[in-house]
Short mmCIF file of C-alpha atoms in Angstrom, two decimals:
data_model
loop_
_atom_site.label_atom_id
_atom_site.label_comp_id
_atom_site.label_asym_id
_atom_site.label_seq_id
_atom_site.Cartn_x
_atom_site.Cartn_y
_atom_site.Cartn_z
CA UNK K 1 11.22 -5.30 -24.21
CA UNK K 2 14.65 -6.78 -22.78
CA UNK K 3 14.82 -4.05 -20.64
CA UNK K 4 12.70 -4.46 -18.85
CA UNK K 5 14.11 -7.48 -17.38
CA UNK K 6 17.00 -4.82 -16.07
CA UNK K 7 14.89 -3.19 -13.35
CA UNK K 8 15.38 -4.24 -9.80
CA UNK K 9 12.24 -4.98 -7.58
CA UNK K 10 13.58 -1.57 -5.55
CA UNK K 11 13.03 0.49 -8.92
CA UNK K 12 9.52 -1.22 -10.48
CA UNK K 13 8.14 -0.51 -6.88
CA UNK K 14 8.87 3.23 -7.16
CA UNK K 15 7.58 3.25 -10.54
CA UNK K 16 4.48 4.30 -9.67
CA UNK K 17 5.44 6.60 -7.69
CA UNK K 18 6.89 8.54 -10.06
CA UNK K 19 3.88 7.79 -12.41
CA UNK K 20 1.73 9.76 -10.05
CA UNK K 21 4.55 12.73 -9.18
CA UNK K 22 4.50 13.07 -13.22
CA UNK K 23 0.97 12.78 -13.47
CA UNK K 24 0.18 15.76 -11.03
CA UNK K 25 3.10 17.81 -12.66
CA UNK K 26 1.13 17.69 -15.85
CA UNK K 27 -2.33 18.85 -14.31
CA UNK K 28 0.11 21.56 -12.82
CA UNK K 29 0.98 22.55 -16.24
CA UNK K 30 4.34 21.86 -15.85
CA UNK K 31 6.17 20.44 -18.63
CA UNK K 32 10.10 19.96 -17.34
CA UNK K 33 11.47 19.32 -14.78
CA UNK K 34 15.11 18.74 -13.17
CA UNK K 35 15.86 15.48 -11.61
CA UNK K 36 16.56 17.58 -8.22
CA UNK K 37 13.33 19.12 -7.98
CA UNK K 38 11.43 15.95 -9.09
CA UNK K 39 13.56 14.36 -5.97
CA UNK K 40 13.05 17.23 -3.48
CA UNK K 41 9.10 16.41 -4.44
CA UNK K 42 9.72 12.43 -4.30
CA UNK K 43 11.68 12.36 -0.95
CA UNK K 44 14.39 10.74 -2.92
CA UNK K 45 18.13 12.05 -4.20
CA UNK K 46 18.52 13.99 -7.89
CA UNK K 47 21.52 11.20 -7.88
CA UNK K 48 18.61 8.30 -7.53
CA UNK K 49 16.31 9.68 -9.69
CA UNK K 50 18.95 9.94 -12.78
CA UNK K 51 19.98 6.50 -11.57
CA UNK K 52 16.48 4.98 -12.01
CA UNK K 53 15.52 6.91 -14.94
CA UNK K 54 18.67 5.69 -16.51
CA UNK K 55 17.51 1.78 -15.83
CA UNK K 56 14.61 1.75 -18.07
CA UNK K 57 16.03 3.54 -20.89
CA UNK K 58 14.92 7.47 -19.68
CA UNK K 59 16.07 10.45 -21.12
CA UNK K 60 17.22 13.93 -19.21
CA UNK K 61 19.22 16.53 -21.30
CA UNK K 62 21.62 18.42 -18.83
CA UNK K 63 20.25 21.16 -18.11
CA UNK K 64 17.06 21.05 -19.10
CA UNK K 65 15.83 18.21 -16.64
CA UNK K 66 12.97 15.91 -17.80
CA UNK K 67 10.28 16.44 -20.27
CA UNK K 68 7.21 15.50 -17.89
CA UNK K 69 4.99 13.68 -20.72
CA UNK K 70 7.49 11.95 -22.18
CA UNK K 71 8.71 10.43 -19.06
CA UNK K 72 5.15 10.14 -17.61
CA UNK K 73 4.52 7.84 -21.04
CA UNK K 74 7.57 6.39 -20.83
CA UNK K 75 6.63 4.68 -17.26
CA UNK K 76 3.46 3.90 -18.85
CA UNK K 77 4.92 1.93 -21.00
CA UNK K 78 7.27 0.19 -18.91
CA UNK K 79 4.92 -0.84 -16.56
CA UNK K 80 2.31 -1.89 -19.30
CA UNK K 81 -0.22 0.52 -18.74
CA UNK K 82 -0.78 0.85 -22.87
CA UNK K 83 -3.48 -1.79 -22.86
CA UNK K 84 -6.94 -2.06 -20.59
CA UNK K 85 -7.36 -4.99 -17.61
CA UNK K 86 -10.31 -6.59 -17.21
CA UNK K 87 -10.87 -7.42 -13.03
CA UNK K 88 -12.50 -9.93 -10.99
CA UNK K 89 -13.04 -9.70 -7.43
CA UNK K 90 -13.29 -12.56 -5.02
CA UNK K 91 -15.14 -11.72 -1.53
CA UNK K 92 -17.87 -8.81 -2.00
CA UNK K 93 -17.57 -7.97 1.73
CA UNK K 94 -16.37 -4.18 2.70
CA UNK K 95 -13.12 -4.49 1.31
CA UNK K 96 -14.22 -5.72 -2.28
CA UNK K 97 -16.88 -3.50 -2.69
CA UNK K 98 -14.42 -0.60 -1.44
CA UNK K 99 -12.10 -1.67 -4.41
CA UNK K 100 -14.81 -2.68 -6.79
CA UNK K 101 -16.20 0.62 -6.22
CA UNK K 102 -12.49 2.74 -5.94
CA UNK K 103 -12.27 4.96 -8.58
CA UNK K 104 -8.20 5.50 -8.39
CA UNK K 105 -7.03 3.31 -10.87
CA UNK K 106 -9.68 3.42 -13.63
CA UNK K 107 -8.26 5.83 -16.08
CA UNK K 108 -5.29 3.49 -15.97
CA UNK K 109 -7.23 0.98 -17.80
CA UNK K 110 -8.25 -1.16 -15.33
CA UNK K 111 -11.44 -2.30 -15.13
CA UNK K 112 -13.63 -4.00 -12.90
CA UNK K 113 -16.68 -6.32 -14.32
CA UNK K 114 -17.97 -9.12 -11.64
CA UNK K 115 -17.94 -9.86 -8.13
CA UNK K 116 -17.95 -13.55 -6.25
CA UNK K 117 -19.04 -14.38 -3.21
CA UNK K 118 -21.20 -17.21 -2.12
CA UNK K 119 -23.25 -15.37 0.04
CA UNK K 120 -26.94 -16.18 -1.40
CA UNK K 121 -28.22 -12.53 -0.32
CA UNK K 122 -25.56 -11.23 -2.51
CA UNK K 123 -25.95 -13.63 -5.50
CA UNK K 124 -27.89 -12.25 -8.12
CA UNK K 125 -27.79 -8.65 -6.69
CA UNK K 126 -25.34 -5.46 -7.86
CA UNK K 127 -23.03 -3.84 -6.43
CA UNK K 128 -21.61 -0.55 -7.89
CA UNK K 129 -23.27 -1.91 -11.09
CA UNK K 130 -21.77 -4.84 -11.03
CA UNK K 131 -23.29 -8.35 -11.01
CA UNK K 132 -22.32 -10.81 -7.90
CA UNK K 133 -21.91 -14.42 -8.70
CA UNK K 134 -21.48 -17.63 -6.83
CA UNK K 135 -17.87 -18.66 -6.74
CA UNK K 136 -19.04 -22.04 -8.83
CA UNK K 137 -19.64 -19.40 -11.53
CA UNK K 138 -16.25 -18.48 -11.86
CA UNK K 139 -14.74 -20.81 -14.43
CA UNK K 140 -17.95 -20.32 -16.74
CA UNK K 141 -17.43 -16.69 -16.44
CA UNK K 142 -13.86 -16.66 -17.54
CA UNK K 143 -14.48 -18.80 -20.61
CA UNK K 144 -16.88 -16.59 -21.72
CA UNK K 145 -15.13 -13.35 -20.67
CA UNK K 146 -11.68 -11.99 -20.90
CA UNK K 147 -10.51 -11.96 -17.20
CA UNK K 148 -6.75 -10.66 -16.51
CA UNK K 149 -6.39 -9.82 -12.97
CA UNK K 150 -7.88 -11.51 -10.00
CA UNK K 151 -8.83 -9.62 -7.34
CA UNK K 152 -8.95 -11.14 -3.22
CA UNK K 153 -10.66 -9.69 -0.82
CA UNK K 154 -11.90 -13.20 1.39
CA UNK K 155 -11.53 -13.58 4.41
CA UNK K 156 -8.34 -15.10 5.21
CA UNK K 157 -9.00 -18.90 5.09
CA UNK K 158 -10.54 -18.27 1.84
CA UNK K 159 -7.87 -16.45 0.20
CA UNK K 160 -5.49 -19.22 -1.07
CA UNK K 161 -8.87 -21.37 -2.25
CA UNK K 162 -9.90 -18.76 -4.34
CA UNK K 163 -6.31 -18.06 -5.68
CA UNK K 164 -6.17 -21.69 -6.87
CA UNK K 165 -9.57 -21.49 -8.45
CA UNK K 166 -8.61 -18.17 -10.38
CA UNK K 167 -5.19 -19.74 -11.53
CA UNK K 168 -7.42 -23.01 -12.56
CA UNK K 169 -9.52 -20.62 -14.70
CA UNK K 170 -6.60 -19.18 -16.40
CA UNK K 171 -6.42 -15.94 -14.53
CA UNK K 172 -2.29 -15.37 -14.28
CA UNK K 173 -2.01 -12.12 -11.78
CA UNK K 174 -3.09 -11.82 -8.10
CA UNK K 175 -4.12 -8.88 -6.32
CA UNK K 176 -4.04 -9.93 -2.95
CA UNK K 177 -5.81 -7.77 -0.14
CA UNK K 178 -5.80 -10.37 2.50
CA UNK K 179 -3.37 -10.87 4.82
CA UNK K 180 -1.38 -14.01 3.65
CA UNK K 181 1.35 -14.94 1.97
CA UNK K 182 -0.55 -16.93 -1.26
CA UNK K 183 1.65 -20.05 -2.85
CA UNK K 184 1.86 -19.50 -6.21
CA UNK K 185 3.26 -21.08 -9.44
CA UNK K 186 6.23 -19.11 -10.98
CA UNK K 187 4.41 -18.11 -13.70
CA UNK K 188 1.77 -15.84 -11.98
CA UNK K 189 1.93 -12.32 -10.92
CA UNK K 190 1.05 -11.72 -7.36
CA UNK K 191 1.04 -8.02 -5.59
CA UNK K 192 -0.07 -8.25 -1.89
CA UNK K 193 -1.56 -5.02 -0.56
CA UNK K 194 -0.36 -4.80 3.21
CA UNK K 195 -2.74 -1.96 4.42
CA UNK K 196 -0.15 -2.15 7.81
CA UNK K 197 3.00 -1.32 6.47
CA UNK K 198 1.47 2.17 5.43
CA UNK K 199 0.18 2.46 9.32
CA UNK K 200 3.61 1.38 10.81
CA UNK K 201 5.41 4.22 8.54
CA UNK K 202 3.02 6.65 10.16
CA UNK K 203 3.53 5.52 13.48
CA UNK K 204 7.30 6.35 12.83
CA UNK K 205 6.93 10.07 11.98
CA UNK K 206 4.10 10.09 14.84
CA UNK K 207 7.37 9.61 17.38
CA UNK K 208 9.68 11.81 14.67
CA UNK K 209 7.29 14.20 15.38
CA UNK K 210 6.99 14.13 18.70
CA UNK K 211 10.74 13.80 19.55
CA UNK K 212 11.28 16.55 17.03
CA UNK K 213 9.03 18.64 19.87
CA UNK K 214 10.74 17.72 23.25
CA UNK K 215 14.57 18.38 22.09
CA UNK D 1 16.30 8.53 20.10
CA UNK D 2 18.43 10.99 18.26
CA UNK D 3 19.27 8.17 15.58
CA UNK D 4 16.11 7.99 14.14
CA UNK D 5 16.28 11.44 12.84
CA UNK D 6 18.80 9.71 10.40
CA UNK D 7 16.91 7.38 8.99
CA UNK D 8 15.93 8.26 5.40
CA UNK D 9 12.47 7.55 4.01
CA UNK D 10 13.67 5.10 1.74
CA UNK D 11 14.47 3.11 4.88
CA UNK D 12 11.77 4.13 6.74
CA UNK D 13 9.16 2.59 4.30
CA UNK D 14 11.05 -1.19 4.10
CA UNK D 15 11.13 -1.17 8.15
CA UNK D 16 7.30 -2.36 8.30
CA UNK D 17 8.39 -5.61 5.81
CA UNK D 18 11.49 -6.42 7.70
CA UNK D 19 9.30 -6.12 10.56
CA UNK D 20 6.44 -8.45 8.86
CA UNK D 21 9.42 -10.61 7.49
CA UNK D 22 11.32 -11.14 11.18
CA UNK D 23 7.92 -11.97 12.44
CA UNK D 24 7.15 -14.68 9.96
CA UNK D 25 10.26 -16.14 10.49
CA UNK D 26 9.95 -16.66 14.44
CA UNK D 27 6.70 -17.75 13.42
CA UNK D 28 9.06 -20.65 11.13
CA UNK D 29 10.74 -21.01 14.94
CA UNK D 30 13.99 -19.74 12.84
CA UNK D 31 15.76 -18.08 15.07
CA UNK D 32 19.42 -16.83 13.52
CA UNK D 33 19.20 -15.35 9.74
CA UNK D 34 21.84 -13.95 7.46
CA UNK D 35 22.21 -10.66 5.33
CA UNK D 36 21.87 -12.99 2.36
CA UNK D 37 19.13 -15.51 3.14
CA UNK D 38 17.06 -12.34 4.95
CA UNK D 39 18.11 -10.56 1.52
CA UNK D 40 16.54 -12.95 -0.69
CA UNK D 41 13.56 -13.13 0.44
CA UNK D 42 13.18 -10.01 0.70
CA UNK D 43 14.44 -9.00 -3.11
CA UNK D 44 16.95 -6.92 -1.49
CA UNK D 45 20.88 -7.36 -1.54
CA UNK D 46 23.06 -8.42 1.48
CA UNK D 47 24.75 -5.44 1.17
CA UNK D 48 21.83 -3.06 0.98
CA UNK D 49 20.39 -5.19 4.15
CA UNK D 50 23.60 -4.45 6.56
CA UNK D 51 23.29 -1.06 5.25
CA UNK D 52 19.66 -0.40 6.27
CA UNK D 53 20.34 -2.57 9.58
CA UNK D 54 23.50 -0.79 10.44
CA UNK D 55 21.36 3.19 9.70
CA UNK D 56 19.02 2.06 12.81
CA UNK D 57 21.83 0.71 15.05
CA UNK D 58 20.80 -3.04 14.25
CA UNK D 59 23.63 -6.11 15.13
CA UNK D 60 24.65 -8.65 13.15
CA UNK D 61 27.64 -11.11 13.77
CA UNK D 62 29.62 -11.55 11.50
CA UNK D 63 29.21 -15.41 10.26
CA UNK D 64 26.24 -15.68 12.91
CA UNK D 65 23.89 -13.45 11.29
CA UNK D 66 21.45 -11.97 13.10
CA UNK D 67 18.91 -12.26 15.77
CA UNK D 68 15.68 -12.79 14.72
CA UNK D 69 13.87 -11.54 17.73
CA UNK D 70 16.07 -8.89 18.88
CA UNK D 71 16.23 -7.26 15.54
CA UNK D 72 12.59 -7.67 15.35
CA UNK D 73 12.69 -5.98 18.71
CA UNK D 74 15.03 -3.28 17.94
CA UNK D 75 12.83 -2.15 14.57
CA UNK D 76 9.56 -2.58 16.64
CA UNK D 77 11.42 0.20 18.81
CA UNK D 78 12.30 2.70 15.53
CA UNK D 79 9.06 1.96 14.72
CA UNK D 80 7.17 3.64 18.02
CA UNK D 81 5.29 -0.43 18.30
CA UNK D 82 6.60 0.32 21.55
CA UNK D 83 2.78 1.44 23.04
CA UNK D 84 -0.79 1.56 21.77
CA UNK D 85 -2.84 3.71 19.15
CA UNK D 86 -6.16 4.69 19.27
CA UNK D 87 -7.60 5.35 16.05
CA UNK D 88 -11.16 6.84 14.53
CA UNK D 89 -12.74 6.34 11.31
CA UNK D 90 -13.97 8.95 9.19
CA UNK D 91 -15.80 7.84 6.97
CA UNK D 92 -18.18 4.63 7.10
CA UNK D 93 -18.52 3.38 3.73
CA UNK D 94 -17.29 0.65 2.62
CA UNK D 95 -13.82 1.52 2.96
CA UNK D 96 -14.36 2.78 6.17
CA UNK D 97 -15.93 -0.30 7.38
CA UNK D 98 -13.31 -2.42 5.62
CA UNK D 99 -10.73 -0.66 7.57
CA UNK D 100 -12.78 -0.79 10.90
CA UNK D 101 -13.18 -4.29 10.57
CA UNK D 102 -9.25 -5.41 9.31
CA UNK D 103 -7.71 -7.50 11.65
CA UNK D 104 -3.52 -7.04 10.04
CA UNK D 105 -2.61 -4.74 12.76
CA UNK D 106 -4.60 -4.60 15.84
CA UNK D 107 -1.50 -7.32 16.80
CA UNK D 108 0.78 -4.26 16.45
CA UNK D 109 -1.55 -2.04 19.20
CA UNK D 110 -3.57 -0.29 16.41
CA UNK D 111 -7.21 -0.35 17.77
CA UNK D 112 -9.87 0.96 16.09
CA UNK D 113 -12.60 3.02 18.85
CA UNK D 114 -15.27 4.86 16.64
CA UNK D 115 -16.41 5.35 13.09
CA UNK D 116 -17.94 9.12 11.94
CA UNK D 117 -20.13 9.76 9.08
CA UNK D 118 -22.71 12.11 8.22
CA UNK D 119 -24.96 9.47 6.82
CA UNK D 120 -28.25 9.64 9.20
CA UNK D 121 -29.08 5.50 8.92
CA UNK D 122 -25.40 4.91 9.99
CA UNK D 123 -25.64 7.13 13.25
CA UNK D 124 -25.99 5.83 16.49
CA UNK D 125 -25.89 2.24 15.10
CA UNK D 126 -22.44 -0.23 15.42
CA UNK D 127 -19.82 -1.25 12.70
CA UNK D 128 -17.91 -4.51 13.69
CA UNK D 129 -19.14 -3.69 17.52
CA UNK D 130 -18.43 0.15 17.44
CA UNK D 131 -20.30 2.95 17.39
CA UNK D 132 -21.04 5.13 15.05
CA UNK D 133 -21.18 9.09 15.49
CA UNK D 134 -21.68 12.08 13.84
CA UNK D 135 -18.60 14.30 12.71
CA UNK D 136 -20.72 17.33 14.89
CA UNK D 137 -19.59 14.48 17.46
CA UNK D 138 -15.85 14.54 16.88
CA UNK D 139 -14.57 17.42 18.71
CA UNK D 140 -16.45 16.18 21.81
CA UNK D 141 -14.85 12.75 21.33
CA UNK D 142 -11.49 13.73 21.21
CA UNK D 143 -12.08 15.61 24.22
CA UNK D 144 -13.65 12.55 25.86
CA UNK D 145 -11.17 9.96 24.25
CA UNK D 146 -7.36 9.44 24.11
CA UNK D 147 -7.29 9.58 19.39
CA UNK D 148 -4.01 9.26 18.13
CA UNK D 149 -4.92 8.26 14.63
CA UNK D 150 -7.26 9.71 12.14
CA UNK D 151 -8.50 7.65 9.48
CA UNK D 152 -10.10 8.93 6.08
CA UNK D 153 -12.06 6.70 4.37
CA UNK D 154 -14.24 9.61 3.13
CA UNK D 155 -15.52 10.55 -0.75
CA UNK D 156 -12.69 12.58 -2.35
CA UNK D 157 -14.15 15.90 -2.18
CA UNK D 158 -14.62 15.36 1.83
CA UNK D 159 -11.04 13.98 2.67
CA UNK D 160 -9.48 17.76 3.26
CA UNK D 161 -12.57 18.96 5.04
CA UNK D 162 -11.97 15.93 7.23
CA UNK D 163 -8.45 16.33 7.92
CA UNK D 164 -8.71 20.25 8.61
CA UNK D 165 -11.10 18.55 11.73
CA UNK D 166 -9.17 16.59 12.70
CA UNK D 167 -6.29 18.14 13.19
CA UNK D 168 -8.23 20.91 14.48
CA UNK D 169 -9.15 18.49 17.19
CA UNK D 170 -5.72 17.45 18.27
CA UNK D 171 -5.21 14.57 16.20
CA UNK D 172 -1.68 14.88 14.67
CA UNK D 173 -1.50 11.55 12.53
CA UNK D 174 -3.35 10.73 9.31
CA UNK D 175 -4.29 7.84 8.02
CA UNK D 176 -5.13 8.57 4.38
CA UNK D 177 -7.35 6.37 2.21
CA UNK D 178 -9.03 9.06 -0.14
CA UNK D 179 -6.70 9.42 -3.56
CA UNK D 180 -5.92 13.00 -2.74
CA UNK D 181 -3.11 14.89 -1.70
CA UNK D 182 -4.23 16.58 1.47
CA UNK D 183 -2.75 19.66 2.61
CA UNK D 184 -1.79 19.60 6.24
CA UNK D 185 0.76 21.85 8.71
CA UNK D 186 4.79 20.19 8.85
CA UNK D 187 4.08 19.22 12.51
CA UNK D 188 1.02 16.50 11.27
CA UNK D 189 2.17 12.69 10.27
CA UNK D 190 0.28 11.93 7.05
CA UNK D 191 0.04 8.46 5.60
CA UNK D 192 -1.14 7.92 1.97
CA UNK D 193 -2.43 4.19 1.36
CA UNK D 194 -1.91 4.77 -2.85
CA UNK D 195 -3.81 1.44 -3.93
CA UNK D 196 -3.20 1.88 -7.68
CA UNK D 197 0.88 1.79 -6.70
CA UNK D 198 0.42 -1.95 -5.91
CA UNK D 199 -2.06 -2.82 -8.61
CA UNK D 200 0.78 -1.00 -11.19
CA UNK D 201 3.44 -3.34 -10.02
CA UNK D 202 1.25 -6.06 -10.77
CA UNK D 203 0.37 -5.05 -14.65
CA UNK D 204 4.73 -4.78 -14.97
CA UNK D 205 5.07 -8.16 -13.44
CA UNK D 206 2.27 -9.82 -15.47
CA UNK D 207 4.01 -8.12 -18.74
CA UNK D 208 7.25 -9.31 -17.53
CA UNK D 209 5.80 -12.66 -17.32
CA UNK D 210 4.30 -12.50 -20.40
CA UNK D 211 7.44 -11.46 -22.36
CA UNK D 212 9.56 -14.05 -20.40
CA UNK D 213 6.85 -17.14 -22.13
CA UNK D 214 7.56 -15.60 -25.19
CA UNK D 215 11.28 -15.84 -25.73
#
């Protein structure tokens, strides 16, 4: 997998991008497709997509554009999607039971099993089907269970806490939903989730938009 | 404003981190940055930074680097942060209320003024201090009420339903949550918040990781 040391940030952050594009060509029943209409669809350049495709290893024939499922399991692969992920979350407020209870990124192969929070109305209760925990039952709990991805969804002051504790039980990736920059060690995986930048994008074609009407 | 029509989406979606980026910085009371340092902590090249920069009309000096707060300033302005949002929440589960209750951009004039859900033990109670209507409510409330944003934080098989009232109301920016595709007229802003995208990135960068301890 040398490769995949190769692919810039800018490219393994559009990855699953095209992941999904590929994904809903195939429930179109669409089985090729050109790098320039896969761009039109993407927002992006036919030149960018070859570009891309070309860093981790993928395969167009000239003329006959991409073959969707290969491609589509080709990304898979790159980004590691052949295995499952067991998931934690930290926080059972709104925002982890939204995610505990989001059903977007199951068929991946992720997979969500507890909750912690160390609100005692919580402990001992289910949410989604899933048991809640006190956060001093977190280190027990990943000795005795496969845990892979740590999920945060404290409140702010609690985020970096519980990142230490997760890294402490082993747990070496960080999804991060609250807003702070966590200190890590090199060795794990973080991925914030900054709800705003989405908003700000849409407040930029909101005044596109508008502009586009007065001229 | 005729230069933002020139902006390309690529660029478009890394404004909101150099905006988040700038701001941390003048936070760190740093006041002058370069291409390279802003680069590398942002994963980006130099190059590609004076590139973006130069696309919105940004200033740098050469061997000065540039000004933190007036290139903050200057993307705040591509941006539209120039003036206030008011946004409603379709939607008060727990994504909804997650979403109600965030406090990452209300800093950036996104505020938050009503939840709607069809859920009869949710109506005419209050979510983080705001009420809660029905959707029968909403075209009264936009009549009532300055909304600029729409939020869906629906079920799936509600999100298009949803939208099609909204926009019906007057409401030309979306704020998408539910993992659909929603089908809307060229003159409405939609938003997709893709969750999975970031939790993808996170399964390469934990392979990565993993492959790097083993050579």
């Amino acid at each position: 997998m040398g490769q995949a040391h190769k692919i810039s940030d800018a490219i393994v952050k559009r990855l699953p991008a095209y992941y999904r594009y590929l994904g809903d060509l195939q429930t179109q029943g669409i089985t090729r497709i050109s790098s320039k209409e896969l761009g039109a669809r993407m927002g992006l350049t036919a030149s960018q997509i070859r570009q891309d495709i070309n860093c981790f290893g993928g395969f167009g024939q000239q003329g006959y554009g991409y073959h969707v499922a290969e491609l589509k399991a080709c990304i898979g692969d790159v980004l590691g999607l052949v295995r499952t992920y067991n998931m934690v979350v930290l926080g059972a407020g709104h925002m982890g039971q939204a995610v505990a209870q989001y059903d977007g990124f199951r068929h991946h192969g992720f997979c969500t099993t507890a909750l912690f929070d160390p609100d005692t109305n919580l402990i001992g209760t289910k949410i989604a089907g899933l048991p809640v925990y006190s956060p001093q039952e977190l280190s027990h709990y990943c000795r005795e269970n496969t845990v892979n991805i740590g999920i945060i969804a404290t409140p702010m002051h609690a985020a970096q806490t519980s990142c230490d504790a997760l890294i402490a039980c082993g747990v070496y990736a960080i999804w991060n939903f609250a807003p702070v920059d966590l200190v890590t060690p090199d060795s794990v995986a973080v991925s914030n989730v900054h709800l705003s930048d989405t908003l700000l994008v849409l407040a930029y074609h909101m005044q596109k938009n508008l502009h586009a009407e007065l001229e």
